[in-house]
XYZ file of C-alpha atoms in Angstrom:
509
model
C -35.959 -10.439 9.915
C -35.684 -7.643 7.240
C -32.095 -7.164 5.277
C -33.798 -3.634 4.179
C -31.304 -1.463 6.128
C -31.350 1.785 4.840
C -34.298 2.822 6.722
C -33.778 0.626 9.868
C -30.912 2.967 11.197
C -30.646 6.600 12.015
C -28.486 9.058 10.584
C -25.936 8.890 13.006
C -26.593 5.132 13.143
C -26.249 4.973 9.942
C -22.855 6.613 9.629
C -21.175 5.017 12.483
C -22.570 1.731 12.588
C -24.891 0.106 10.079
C -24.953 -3.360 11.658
C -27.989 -5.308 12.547
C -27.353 -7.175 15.446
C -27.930 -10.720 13.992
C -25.697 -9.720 11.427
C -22.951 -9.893 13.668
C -21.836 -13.342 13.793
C -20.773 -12.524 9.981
C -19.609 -8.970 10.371
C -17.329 -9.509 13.350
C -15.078 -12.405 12.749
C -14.757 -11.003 8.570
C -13.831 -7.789 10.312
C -11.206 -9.392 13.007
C -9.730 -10.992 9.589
C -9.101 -8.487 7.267
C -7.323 -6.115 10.926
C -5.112 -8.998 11.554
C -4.172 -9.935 8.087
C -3.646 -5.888 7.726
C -1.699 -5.731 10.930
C 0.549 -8.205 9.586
C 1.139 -6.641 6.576
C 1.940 -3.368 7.927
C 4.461 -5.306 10.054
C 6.166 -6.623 7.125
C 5.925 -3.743 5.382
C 8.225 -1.576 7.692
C 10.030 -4.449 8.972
C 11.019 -5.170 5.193
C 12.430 -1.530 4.980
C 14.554 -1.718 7.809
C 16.061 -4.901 6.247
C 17.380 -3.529 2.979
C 17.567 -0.084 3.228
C 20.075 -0.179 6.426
C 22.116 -3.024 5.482
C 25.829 -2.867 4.827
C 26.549 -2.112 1.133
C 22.628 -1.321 0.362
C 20.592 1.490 1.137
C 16.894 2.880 -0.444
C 18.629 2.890 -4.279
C 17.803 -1.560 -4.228
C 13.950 -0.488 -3.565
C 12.979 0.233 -7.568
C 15.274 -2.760 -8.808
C 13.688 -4.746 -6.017
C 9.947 -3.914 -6.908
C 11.098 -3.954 -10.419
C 12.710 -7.214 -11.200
C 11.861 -9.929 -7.990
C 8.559 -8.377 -7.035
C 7.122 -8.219 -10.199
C 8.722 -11.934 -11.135
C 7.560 -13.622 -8.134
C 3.791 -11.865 -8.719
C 3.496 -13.753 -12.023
C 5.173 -17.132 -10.609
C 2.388 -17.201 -8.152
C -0.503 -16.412 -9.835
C 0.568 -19.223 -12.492
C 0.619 -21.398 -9.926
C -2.360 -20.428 -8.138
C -4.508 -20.607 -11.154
C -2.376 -24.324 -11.545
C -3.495 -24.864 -8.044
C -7.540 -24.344 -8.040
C -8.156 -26.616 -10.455
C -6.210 -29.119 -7.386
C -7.682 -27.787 -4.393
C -10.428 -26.568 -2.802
C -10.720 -22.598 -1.932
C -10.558 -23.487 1.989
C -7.396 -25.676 1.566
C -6.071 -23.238 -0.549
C -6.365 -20.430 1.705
C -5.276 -22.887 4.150
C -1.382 -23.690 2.286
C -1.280 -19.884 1.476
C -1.297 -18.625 4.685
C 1.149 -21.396 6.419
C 3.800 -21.132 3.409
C 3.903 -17.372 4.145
C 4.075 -17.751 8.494
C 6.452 -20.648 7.830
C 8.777 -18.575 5.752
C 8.576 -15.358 8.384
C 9.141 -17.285 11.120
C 11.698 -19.655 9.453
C 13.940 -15.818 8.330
C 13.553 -14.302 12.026
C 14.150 -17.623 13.902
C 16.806 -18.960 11.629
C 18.084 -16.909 8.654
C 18.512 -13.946 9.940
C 20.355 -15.636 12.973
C 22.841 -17.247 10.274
C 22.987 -14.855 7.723
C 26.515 -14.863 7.516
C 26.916 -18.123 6.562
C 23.901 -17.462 3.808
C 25.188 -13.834 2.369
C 28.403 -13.308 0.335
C 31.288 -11.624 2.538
C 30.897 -7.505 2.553
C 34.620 -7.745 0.901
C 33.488 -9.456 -1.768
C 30.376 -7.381 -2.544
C 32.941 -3.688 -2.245
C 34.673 -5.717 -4.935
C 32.322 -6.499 -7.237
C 30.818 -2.634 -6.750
C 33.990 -0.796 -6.993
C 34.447 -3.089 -10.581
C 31.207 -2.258 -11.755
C 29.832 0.728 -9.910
C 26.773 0.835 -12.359
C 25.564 -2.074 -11.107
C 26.126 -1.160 -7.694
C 22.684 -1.625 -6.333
C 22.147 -4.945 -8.613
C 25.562 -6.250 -6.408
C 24.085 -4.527 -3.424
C 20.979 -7.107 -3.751
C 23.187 -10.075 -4.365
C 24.955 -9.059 -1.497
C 21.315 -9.120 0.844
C 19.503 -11.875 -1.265
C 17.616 -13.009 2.070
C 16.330 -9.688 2.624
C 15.400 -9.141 -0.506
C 13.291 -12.556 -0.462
C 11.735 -11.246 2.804
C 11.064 -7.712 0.702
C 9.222 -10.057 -1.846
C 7.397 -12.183 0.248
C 6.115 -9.154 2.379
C 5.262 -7.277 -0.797
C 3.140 -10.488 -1.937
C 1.589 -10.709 1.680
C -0.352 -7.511 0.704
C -1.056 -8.880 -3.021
C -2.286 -12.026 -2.319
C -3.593 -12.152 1.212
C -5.841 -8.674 1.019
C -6.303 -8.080 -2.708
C -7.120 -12.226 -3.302
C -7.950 -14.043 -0.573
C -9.516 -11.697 1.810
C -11.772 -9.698 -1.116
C -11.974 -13.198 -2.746
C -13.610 -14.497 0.200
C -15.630 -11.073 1.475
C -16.889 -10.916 -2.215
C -17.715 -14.362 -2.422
C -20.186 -14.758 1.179
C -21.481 -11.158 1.475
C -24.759 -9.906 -0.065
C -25.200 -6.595 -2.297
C -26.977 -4.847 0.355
C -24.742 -6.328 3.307
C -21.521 -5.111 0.799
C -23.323 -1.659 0.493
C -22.730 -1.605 4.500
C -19.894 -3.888 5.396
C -17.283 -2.317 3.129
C -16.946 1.027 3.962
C -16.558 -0.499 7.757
C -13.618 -2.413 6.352
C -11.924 1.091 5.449
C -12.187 1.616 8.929
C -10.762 -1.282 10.294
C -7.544 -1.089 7.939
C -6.759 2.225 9.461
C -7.307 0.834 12.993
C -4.958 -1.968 12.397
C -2.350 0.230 10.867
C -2.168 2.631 14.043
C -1.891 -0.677 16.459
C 0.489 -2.364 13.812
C 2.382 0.726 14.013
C 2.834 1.363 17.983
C 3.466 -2.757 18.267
C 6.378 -1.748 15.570
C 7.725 1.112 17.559
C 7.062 -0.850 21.238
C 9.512 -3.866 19.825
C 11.873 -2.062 18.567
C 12.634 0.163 22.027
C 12.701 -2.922 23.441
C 16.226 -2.825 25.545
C 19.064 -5.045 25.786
C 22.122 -6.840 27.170
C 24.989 -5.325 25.702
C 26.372 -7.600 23.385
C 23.110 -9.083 21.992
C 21.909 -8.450 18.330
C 19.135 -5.822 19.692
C 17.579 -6.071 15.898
C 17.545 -9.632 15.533
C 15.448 -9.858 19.247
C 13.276 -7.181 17.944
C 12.563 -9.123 14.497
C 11.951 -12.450 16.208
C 9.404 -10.542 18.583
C 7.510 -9.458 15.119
C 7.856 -12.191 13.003
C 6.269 -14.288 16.326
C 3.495 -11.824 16.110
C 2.988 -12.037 12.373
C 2.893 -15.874 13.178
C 0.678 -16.077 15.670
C -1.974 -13.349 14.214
C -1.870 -15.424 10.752
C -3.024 -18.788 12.795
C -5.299 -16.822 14.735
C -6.623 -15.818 10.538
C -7.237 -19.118 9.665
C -8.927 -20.492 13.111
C -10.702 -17.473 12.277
C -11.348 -18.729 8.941
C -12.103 -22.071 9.854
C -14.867 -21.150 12.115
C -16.765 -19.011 9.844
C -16.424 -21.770 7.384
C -18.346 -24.132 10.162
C -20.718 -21.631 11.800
C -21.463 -19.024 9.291
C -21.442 -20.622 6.256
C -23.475 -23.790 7.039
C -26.681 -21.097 7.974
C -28.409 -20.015 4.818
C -29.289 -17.012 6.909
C -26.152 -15.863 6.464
C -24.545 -17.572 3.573
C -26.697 -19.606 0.539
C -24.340 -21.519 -1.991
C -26.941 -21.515 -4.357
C -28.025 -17.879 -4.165
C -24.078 -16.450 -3.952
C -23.943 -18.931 -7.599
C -27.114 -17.094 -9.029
C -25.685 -13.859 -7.977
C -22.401 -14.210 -9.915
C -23.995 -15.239 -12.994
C -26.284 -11.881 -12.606
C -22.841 -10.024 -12.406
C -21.907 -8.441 -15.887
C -18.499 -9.643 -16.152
C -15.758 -6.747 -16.162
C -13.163 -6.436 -19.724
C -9.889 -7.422 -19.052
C -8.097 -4.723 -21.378
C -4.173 -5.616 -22.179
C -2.070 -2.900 -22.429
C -1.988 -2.343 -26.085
C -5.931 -2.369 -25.983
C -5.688 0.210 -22.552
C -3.778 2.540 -24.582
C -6.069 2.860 -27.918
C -8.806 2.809 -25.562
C -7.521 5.922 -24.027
C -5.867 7.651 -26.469
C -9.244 7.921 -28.695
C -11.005 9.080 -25.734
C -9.290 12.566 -24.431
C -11.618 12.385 -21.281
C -9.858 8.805 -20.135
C -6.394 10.051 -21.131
C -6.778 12.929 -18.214
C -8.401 10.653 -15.821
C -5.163 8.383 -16.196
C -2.709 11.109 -16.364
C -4.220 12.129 -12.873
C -3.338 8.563 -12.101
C -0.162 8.267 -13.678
C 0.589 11.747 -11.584
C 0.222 10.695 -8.221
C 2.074 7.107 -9.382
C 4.845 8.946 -10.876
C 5.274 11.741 -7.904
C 4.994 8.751 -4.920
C 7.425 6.588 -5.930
C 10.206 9.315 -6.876
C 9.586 11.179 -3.538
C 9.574 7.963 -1.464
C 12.999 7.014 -2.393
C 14.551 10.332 -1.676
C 12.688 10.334 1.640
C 14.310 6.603 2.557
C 17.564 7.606 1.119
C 17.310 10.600 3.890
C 15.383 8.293 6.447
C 18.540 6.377 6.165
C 21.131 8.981 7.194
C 18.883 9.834 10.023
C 18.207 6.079 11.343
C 21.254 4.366 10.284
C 20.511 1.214 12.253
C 17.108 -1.028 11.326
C 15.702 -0.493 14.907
C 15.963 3.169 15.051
C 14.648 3.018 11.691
C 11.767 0.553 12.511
C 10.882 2.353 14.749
C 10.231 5.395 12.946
C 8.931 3.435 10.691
C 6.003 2.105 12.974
C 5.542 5.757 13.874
C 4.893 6.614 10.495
C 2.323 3.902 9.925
C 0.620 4.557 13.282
C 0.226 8.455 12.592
C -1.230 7.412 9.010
C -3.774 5.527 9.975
C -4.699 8.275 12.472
C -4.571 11.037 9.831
C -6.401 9.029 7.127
C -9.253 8.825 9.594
C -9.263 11.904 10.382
C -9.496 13.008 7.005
C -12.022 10.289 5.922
C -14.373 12.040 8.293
C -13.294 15.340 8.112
C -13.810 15.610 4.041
C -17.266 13.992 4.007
C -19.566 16.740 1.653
C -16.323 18.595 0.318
C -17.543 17.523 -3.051
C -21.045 18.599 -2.139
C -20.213 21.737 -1.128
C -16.930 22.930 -2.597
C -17.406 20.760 -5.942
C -15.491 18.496 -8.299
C -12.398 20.209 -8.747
C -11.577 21.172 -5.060
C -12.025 18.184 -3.864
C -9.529 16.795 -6.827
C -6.927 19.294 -6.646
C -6.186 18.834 -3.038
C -3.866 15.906 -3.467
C -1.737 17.281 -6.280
C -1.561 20.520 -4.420
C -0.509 18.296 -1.130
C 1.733 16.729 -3.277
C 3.607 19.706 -4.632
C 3.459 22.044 -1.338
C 4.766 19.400 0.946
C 7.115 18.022 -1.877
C 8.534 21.516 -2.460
C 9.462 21.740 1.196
C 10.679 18.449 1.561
C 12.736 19.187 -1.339
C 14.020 22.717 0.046
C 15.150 20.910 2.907
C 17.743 18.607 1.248
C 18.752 20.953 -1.745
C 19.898 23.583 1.223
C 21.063 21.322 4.145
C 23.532 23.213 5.554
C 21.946 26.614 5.440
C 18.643 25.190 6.758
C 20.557 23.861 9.617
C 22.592 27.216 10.182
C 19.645 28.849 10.207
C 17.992 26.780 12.837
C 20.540 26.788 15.016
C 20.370 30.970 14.572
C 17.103 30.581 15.535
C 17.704 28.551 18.720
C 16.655 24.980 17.355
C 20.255 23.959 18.302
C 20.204 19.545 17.622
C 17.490 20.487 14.384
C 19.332 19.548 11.476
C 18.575 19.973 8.159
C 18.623 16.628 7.839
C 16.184 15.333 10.528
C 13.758 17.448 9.618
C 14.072 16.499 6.122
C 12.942 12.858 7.227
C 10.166 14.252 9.479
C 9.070 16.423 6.923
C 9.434 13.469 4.359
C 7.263 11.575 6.738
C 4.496 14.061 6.383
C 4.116 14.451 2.785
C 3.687 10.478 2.792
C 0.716 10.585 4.957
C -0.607 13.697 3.723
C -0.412 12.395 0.286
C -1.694 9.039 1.416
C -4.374 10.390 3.399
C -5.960 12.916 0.867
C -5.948 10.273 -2.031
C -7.827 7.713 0.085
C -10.329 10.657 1.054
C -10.395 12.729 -1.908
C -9.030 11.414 -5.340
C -10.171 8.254 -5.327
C -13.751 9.069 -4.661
C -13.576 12.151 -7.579
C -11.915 9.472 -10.000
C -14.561 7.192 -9.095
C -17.319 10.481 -9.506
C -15.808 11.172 -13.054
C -16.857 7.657 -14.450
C -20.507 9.011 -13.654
C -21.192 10.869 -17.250
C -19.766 8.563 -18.963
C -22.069 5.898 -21.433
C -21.775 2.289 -20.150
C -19.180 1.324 -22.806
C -16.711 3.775 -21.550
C -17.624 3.711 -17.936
C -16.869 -0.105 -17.825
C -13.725 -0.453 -20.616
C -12.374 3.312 -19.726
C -12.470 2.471 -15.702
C -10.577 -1.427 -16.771
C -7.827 0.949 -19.483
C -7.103 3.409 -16.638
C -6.480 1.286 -13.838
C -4.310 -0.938 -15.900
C -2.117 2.213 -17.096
C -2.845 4.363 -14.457
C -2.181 2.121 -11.955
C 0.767 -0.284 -13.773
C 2.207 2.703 -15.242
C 2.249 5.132 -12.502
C 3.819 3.066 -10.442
C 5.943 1.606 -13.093
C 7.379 4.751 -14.663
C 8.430 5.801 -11.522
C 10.313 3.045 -10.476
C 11.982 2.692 -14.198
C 13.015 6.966 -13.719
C 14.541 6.166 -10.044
C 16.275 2.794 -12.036
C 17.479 4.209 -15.422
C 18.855 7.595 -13.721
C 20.760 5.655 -11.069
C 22.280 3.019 -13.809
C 23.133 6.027 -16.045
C 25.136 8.332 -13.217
C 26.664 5.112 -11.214
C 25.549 7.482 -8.417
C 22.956 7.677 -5.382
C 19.678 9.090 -4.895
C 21.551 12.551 -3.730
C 23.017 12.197 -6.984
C 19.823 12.048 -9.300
C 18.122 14.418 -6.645
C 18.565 17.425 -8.769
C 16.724 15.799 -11.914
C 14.301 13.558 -9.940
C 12.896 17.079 -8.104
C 12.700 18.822 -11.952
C 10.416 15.743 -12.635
C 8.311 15.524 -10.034
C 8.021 19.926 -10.596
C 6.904 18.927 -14.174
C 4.963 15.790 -13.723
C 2.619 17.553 -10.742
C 2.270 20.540 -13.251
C 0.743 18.412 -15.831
C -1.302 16.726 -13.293
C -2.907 19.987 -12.160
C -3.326 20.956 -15.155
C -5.073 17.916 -16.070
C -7.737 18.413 -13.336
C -8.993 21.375 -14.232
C -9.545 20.246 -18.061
C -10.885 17.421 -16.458
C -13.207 19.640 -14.563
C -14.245 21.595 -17.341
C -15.337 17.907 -19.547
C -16.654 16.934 -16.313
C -19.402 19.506 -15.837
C -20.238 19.782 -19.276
C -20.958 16.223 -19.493
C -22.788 16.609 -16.378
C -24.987 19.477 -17.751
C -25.643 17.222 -20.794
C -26.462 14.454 -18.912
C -30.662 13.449 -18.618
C -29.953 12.514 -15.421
C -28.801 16.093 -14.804
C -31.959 17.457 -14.835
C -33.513 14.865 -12.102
């Protein structure tokens, strides 16, 4: 049988569904892995939300000293001992312990911990104590105060790190050929979406679920996902064990010796540090926009997402109400990233660079501005609605709806439009700088974005002793200024771009 697919299909063949039929056996069960490993992540994701953000003395402030401090900690303890652990173990029995250690510890904090956390968590009096002593360190005490659910935020935040970004790419990376990748991985996209709109309505179904009076409605609801996330990561490694039997033992489909060859073909990518990132950058004025475009979106997120879960919070006090919209959320971005995927196909093409790559920081700043409006004039907003006739529409609710949409508009639009333009403006680049610039700007782009934003959302909250209502005023002066920049960035950007392009050889093609 011929692999050359690219003229075995037709167009619309082609774009839907680029899969020989013998190439099923490989495609399908690689496919059912990465939706049920994303499934479960999305579960965890929200679920982990819920936890800290409505518990008693906590609230969305512990996210950034949560992602900060025991996030980033517990990243670097495991990959230590995973590297410690290869040179011990086989990749199957590997992938094996990884997956139990993380179902054992879900199902051990629904079916037990969570149960008993009273007996594991310092007493609520205790906590007001210590907070009212040192109200700077409020959210630091806050975390003490929930250090199960912060454990649960950590391991769920690893889930994503380690099961999708290691072991699943690890393992799709490892068995799949160039020209099977070339069709195989944009069908992945696909599939993550899917599983984040089911993961989502199995999130909202669970926690609707109704109850005796009397009985810890959240703590049923939890056990119901946590038994899910259980079950779906055995079902992974069945999964996992049968492709390693019945797909991997047919050269047709998998060749140890070829996949060995191909690896030592591969030019091996620079692993910049981040002293090395930054020279590398800073002498190059074309990578230092491409990673302030990063750093922009990294920067904006992460501020706007903990005002939006600080408001989520007041709207959804209690973790199923909040779950639930939670699971909504995720559903509806799936659906809208889809959309968009296949809505936005030829924008580039026909629109060019810089519309395509000013969408997102114009989504960003339109929706943000609104979201903003909404809690900066609360109580006039809601007068005015209720002049209006929306009588129950509060300022407040439709702060967290409106919250809710900038999220998935954001998310949506960089999936489908910035990352494929960053990924275009490596194109007229030489080969030095397209392989060391792409390795500087993802580590400061995508460390520092991210980063930044959490240590603005940390120092600002340390500093006042306040909340994020309290910081609002210069978190939204921030985001104003850091979106400027990052518009302004793409059109310079544009202008190198096309010029670059124009004195390109390949230009004239």
């Amino acid at each position: 049988m011929s692999k050359n697919t690219p003229q075995e299909f037709g167009k619309l063949r082609a774009a839907l569904w680029p899969i020989h039929g013998y190439e099923l056996k490989k495609f399908l069960p690689m496919g059912f892995m990465m939706f049920f490993i994303l499934f479960n992540y999305t579960i965890l994701r929200d679920v982990k939300d819920a936890l800290v953000v409505t518990a008693p003395k906590s609230g969305a402030e512990v996210i950034p000293f949560i992602k900060g401090w025991l996030v980033v900690a517990s990243a670097f303890v495991f990959f230590f001992v995973y590297t410690k652990l290869t040179n011990i173990f086989s990749a199957e029995k590997l992938f094996y312990g990884i997956v139990i250690f993380f179902i054992a510890f879900f199902g051990l904090f629904a079916f037990f911990i969570y149960p008993n956390r009273e007996l594991f968590h310092p007493s609520q009096d205790f906590i007001q104590q210590v907070q009212d002593s040192y109200p700077r360190l409020r959210y630091i005490v806050a975390i003490y105060g929930i250090w199960s659910y912060a454990v649960f935020y950590m391991m769920a935040e690893l889930w994503g790190s380690v099961m999708v970004s290691l072991l699943f790419w690890q393992f799709a990376n490892e068995i799949t050929r160039t020209q099977e990748a070339k069709r195989f991985y944009a069908l992945f996209t696909l599939i993550a979406n899917v599983a984040l709109i089911f993961s989502g309505e199995t999130i909202a179904r669970f926690s609707e679920l109704e109850h005796a009076e009397g009985v810890d409605s959240w703590g049923v609801s939890l056990r119901w996902m946590m038994g899910t996330v259980v079950v779906f990561g055995a079902i992974t490694m069945f999964i996992y064990r049968w492709m390693q039997k019945n797909v991997l033992t047919n050269p047709m489909y998998y060749d140890a010796a070829e996949a060995a060859q191909s690896k030592t073909k591969k030019v091996k990518k620079p692993k910049l540090g981040i002293m090395e990132s930054l020279k590398f950058i800073f002498t190059n004025p074309y990578l230092g926009l491409l990673a302030i475009l990063v750093i922009g979106y990294g920067v904006s997120i992460n501020i706007i997402e903990l005002l939006w879960k600080s408001r989520l919070k007041e709207a959804f006090p209690d973790p199923n109400s909040y779950a639930w919209f939670m699971g909504n959320f995720s559903k509806y971005t799936g659906i809208v990233t889809m959309a968009l995927i296949f809505m936005t196909k030829g924008v580039v093409r026909k629109f060019g660079w810089m519309t395509a790559a000013i969408v997102t920081p114009l989504i960003v700043f339109i929706t943000g501005g609104l979201f903003f409006l909404f809690i900066a004039f609360d109580q006039e907003m809601t007068l005015f609605m209720e002049n209006i006739g929306l009588v129950g529409f509060t300022a407040l609710m439709l702060a967290a709806y409106i919250g809710a949409a900038q999220n998935i508009l954001s998310k949506g639009t960089k999936y489908s439009l910035f990352d494929p333009t960053k990924e275009m403006a490596y194109i007229p680049l030489d080969q030095e700088s397209k392989v060391k610039g792409k390795a500087a700007v993802d580590v400061i782009g995508g460390r520092l974005g991210k980063g930044m934003g959490g240590w603005i959302n940390q120092g600002l909250l340390l500093i006042t002793a306040g909340n994020a209502m309290t910081i609002f005023p210069y978190l939204s002066i921030i985001v104003s200024v850091v979106v400027l920049i990052w518009l302004i960035s793409v059109k310079a950007l544009n202008t190198r771009y096309l010029a670059m392009l124009k004195a390109s050889p390949e230009s004239s093609k």
